């Protein structure tokens, strides 16, 4: 018996091999600096943990409605109103098991077998994989400095085909950390709407902005599908909680899908997440954002001395996308050698880019300033030998 042929479109995460190598070296006593995994080194903020513990202690462990706790949907709606000047009806918000749950719902609702989906290259690979599993053909559009490392309205106009149904954006993006302006987003919405298509905006790293105010697509359109998460800005990776904002007419079929696919997001996590929107927690999260901004600058300054700083610094997230073509055209081999020779773990670009990934790498600045400075020194020694 064979497997579903769509599974063949799902590539493995090469970084997991690097992570296993790094963990094995640590077990042997080596001092490994981890800059490979997209997870902040901060613990979940104490107010969120306390709320989760309270939920468990008081027996709040039963199923919630498929779309999530009404109080949490209202809190998310208030978050959009307070920080993004966006009016989002709580009824348009579905709470999901991580952003992955939101992507699963959106892909199953919007894509038919044989449809085409546009997205930037490089991009987070799971975005491609979810759409491929739904039966879509993926058109990955190479982006670079000229387009701000983003999929733009002009690129969409150029690559849209008769059977294209959807454009997917990410702002801030993974792996490059670049954002789209309000003008650029509005142009995308206008272009796709004129073609009768849909737009998904991945805002998983929203809030982790360093050079401009955070922007949400919800303030520009009530027809976009917007994916977000409690993992990155809110520091709740292991709690597995995200959400999807959908147009009003899509809520009913999405709710039916949620009922059948995962029933509901984890109940204790939902109660814990209510504390994420308190002023006390906001202060903690903003202090962490300032720390990440400092780390970004430390890494940019250090890598610039090695000729490795990106040509366009990222405005958000916690990644740098580096061109290593001066030193290597095999990003997997480059990362493996760096780990073995200098005990620095970073991610090969082939995890993210269909084209050009072999001469790019991603570095996550999810470690302390001291460790980042040490990592730059080790990388400097390494490239001096290449």
Coordinates of N, CA and C in Angstrom, one line a residue, residues 57-147:
X57 N -5.8 24.4 38.4 CA -6.2 24.2 39.8 C -7.7 24.3 40.0
X58 N -8.4 25.1 39.2 CA -9.8 25.3 39.4 C -10.6 24.4 38.4
X59 N -10.0 23.5 37.7 CA -10.7 22.5 36.9 C -11.2 23.0 35.6
X60 N -10.5 24.0 35.0 CA -10.9 24.6 33.7 C -10.2 23.8 32.7
X61 N -10.6 22.5 32.5 CA -9.9 21.6 31.6 C -10.9 20.9 30.6
X62 N -12.1 21.3 30.6 CA -13.1 20.7 29.7 C -13.0 21.4 28.4
X63 N -13.7 20.8 27.4 CA -13.7 21.4 26.0 C -14.3 22.8 26.1
X64 N -13.8 23.7 25.2 CA -14.4 25.0 24.9 C -15.1 24.9 23.6
X65 N -15.9 25.9 23.2 CA -16.4 25.9 21.8 C -15.3 25.8 20.8
X66 N -15.7 25.3 19.6 CA -14.7 25.0 18.6 C -13.9 26.3 18.2
X67 N -14.6 27.4 18.3 CA -13.9 28.7 17.9 C -13.2 29.3 19.1
X68 N -13.2 28.7 20.3 CA -12.5 29.2 21.4 C -13.3 29.9 22.4
X69 N -12.8 30.2 23.6 CA -13.4 30.9 24.6 C -13.9 32.3 24.2
X70 N -15.2 32.6 24.5 CA -15.7 33.9 24.1 C -14.9 35.0 24.7
X71 N -14.4 34.8 25.9 CA -13.6 35.9 26.6 C -12.3 36.1 25.9
X72 N -11.7 35.0 25.4 CA -10.4 35.2 24.7 C -10.6 35.8 23.3
X73 N -11.6 35.5 22.6 CA -11.9 36.1 21.3 C -12.2 37.6 21.5
X74 N -12.8 37.9 22.6 CA -13.1 39.3 22.9 C -11.8 40.1 23.2
X75 N -10.9 39.4 24.0 CA -9.6 40.0 24.3 C -8.8 40.2 23.1
X76 N -8.8 39.3 22.2 CA -8.0 39.4 20.9 C -8.6 40.6 20.1
X77 N -9.9 40.7 20.1 CA -10.5 41.8 19.4 C -10.1 43.1 20.0
X78 N -10.1 43.2 21.4 CA -9.7 44.4 22.0 C -8.2 44.7 21.8
X79 N -7.4 43.7 21.6 CA -6.0 43.9 21.3 C -5.8 44.6 19.9
X80 N -6.6 44.2 18.9 CA -6.6 44.8 17.6 C -7.0 46.3 17.7
X81 N -8.1 46.5 18.5 CA -8.6 47.9 18.6 C -7.6 48.8 19.3
X82 N -7.0 48.3 20.4 CA -6.1 49.1 21.2 C -4.8 49.4 20.5
X83 N -4.2 48.4 19.8 CA -2.8 48.6 19.3 C -2.8 48.8 17.8
X84 N -3.9 48.5 17.0 CA -3.8 48.6 15.6 C -4.9 49.4 15.0
X85 N -5.7 50.0 15.9 CA -6.8 50.8 15.4 C -7.7 50.1 14.4
X86 N -7.9 48.8 14.7 CA -8.7 47.9 13.8 C -9.9 47.4 14.6
X87 N -11.1 47.5 13.9 CA -12.3 47.0 14.4 C -12.5 45.5 13.9
X88 N -12.4 44.6 14.8 CA -12.5 43.2 14.4 C -13.6 42.5 15.4
X89 N -14.7 42.2 14.8 CA -15.7 41.5 15.5 C -15.2 40.2 16.1
X90 N -15.4 40.0 17.5 CA -14.9 38.7 18.0 C -15.4 37.5 17.3
X91 N -16.6 37.6 16.7 CA -17.2 36.5 16.0 C -16.4 36.1 14.8
X92 N -15.5 37.0 14.3 CA -14.6 36.7 13.2 C -13.3 36.0 13.6
X93 N -13.1 35.8 14.8 CA -11.8 35.2 15.4 C -12.1 33.8 15.8
X94 N -11.2 32.9 15.3 CA -11.2 31.5 15.7 C -9.9 31.2 16.4
X95 N -10.0 30.7 17.6 CA -8.8 30.3 18.4 C -8.4 28.9 18.0
X96 N -7.1 28.7 17.7 CA -6.7 27.4 17.1 C -5.5 26.8 17.9
X97 N -5.2 25.5 17.7 CA -4.0 24.9 18.3 C -2.8 25.4 17.5
X98 N -2.2 26.5 18.0 CA -1.1 27.1 17.3 C -1.5 27.8 16.0
X99 N -0.6 28.5 15.4 CA -0.8 29.1 14.1 C -1.0 28.0 13.1
X100 N -0.4 26.9 13.3 CA -0.5 25.7 12.4 C -2.0 25.3 12.2
X101 N -2.7 25.3 13.3 CA -4.2 25.0 13.2 C -4.9 26.0 12.4
X102 N -4.5 27.3 12.5 CA -5.1 28.4 11.7 C -4.8 28.1 10.2
X103 N -3.5 27.8 9.9 CA -3.2 27.6 8.5 C -3.9 26.4 7.9
X104 N -4.1 25.3 8.8 CA -4.8 24.1 8.3 C -6.2 24.5 7.9
X105 N -6.9 25.2 8.8 CA -8.3 25.6 8.5 C -8.3 26.4 7.2
X106 N -7.5 27.4 7.1 CA -7.5 28.3 5.9 C -7.2 27.6 4.6
X107 N -6.2 26.7 4.7 CA -5.8 26.0 3.5 C -7.0 25.0 3.0
X108 N -7.6 24.4 4.0 CA -8.7 23.4 3.6 C -9.9 24.1 3.1
X109 N -10.1 25.4 3.6 CA -11.3 26.1 3.1 C -11.1 26.7 1.7
X110 N -9.9 27.2 1.5 CA -9.7 28.1 0.3 C -9.1 27.4 -0.9
X111 N -8.6 26.2 -0.8 CA -7.8 25.6 -1.9 C -8.5 24.3 -2.4
X112 N -8.6 24.2 -3.7 CA -9.1 23.0 -4.4 C -7.9 22.4 -5.1
X113 N -8.0 21.1 -5.4 CA -7.0 20.4 -6.2 C -6.8 21.1 -7.5
X114 N -5.6 21.4 -7.8 CA -5.3 22.1 -9.1 C -5.2 23.6 -9.0
X115 N -5.7 24.2 -7.9 CA -5.5 25.6 -7.8 C -4.0 26.0 -7.6
X116 N -3.7 27.2 -7.9 CA -2.4 27.7 -7.7 C -2.3 28.7 -6.6
X117 N -1.2 28.7 -5.9 CA -1.1 29.6 -4.7 C 0.3 30.4 -4.9
X118 N 0.2 31.7 -4.8 CA 1.5 32.5 -4.9 C 2.0 32.8 -3.5
X119 N 3.3 32.7 -3.3 CA 4.0 33.1 -2.1 C 5.4 33.4 -2.4
X120 N 6.0 34.2 -1.5 CA 7.4 34.6 -1.7 C 8.4 33.5 -1.5
X121 N 9.5 33.6 -2.1 CA 10.6 32.7 -2.0 C 11.9 33.5 -1.6
X122 N 12.4 33.4 -0.4 CA 12.2 32.4 0.6 C 10.9 32.7 1.5
X123 N 10.5 31.6 2.1 CA 9.3 31.6 3.0 C 9.4 30.5 4.0
X124 N 8.5 30.6 5.0 CA 8.4 29.5 6.0 C 7.9 28.3 5.3
X125 N 8.6 27.1 5.3 CA 8.3 26.0 4.4 C 6.9 25.4 4.7
X126 N 6.4 25.5 6.0 CA 5.1 24.9 6.3 C 4.0 25.6 5.5
X127 N 4.2 26.9 5.2 CA 3.2 27.5 4.4 C 3.0 26.8 3.0
X128 N 4.1 26.5 2.4 CA 4.0 25.7 1.1 C 3.4 24.4 1.4
X129 N 3.8 23.7 2.4 CA 3.4 22.3 2.7 C 1.9 22.2 3.0
X130 N 1.4 23.1 3.7 CA -0.1 23.1 4.0 C -0.9 23.3 2.7
X131 N -0.5 24.2 1.9 CA -1.2 24.4 0.6 C -1.0 23.2 -0.3
X132 N 0.1 22.6 -0.3 CA 0.4 21.4 -1.2 C -0.5 20.2 -0.7
X133 N -0.6 20.1 0.6 CA -1.4 19.0 1.2 C -2.9 19.2 0.8
X134 N -3.3 20.4 0.6 CA -4.7 20.7 0.3 C -4.9 20.5 -1.2
X135 N -3.8 20.2 -2.0 CA -4.0 19.9 -3.4 C -3.5 21.0 -4.3
X136 N -3.0 22.1 -3.8 CA -2.6 23.3 -4.6 C -1.2 23.0 -5.2
X137 N -1.0 23.7 -6.3 CA 0.3 23.9 -6.9 C 0.9 25.2 -6.5
X138 N 2.1 25.2 -6.0 CA 2.7 26.4 -5.4 C 3.6 27.1 -6.4
X139 N 3.3 28.4 -6.6 CA 4.2 29.2 -7.4 C 5.0 30.1 -6.4
X140 N 6.3 29.7 -6.2 CA 7.2 30.5 -5.3 C 7.9 31.6 -6.1
X141 N 7.7 32.8 -5.7 CA 8.2 33.9 -6.5 C 9.5 34.4 -5.8
X142 N 10.7 34.3 -6.4 CA 11.9 34.8 -5.8 C 11.8 36.3 -5.5
X143 N 12.2 36.7 -4.3 CA 12.2 38.1 -3.9 C 13.6 38.4 -3.4
X144 N 13.8 39.7 -3.3 CA 15.1 40.2 -2.8 C 15.0 41.6 -2.4
X145 N 16.2 42.3 -2.4 CA 16.2 43.7 -1.9 C 15.3 44.6 -2.7
X146 N 15.2 44.4 -4.0 CA 14.4 45.3 -4.9 C 12.9 45.3 -4.4
X147 N 12.4 44.2 -4.0 CA 11.0 44.1 -3.5 C 10.9 44.1 -2.0

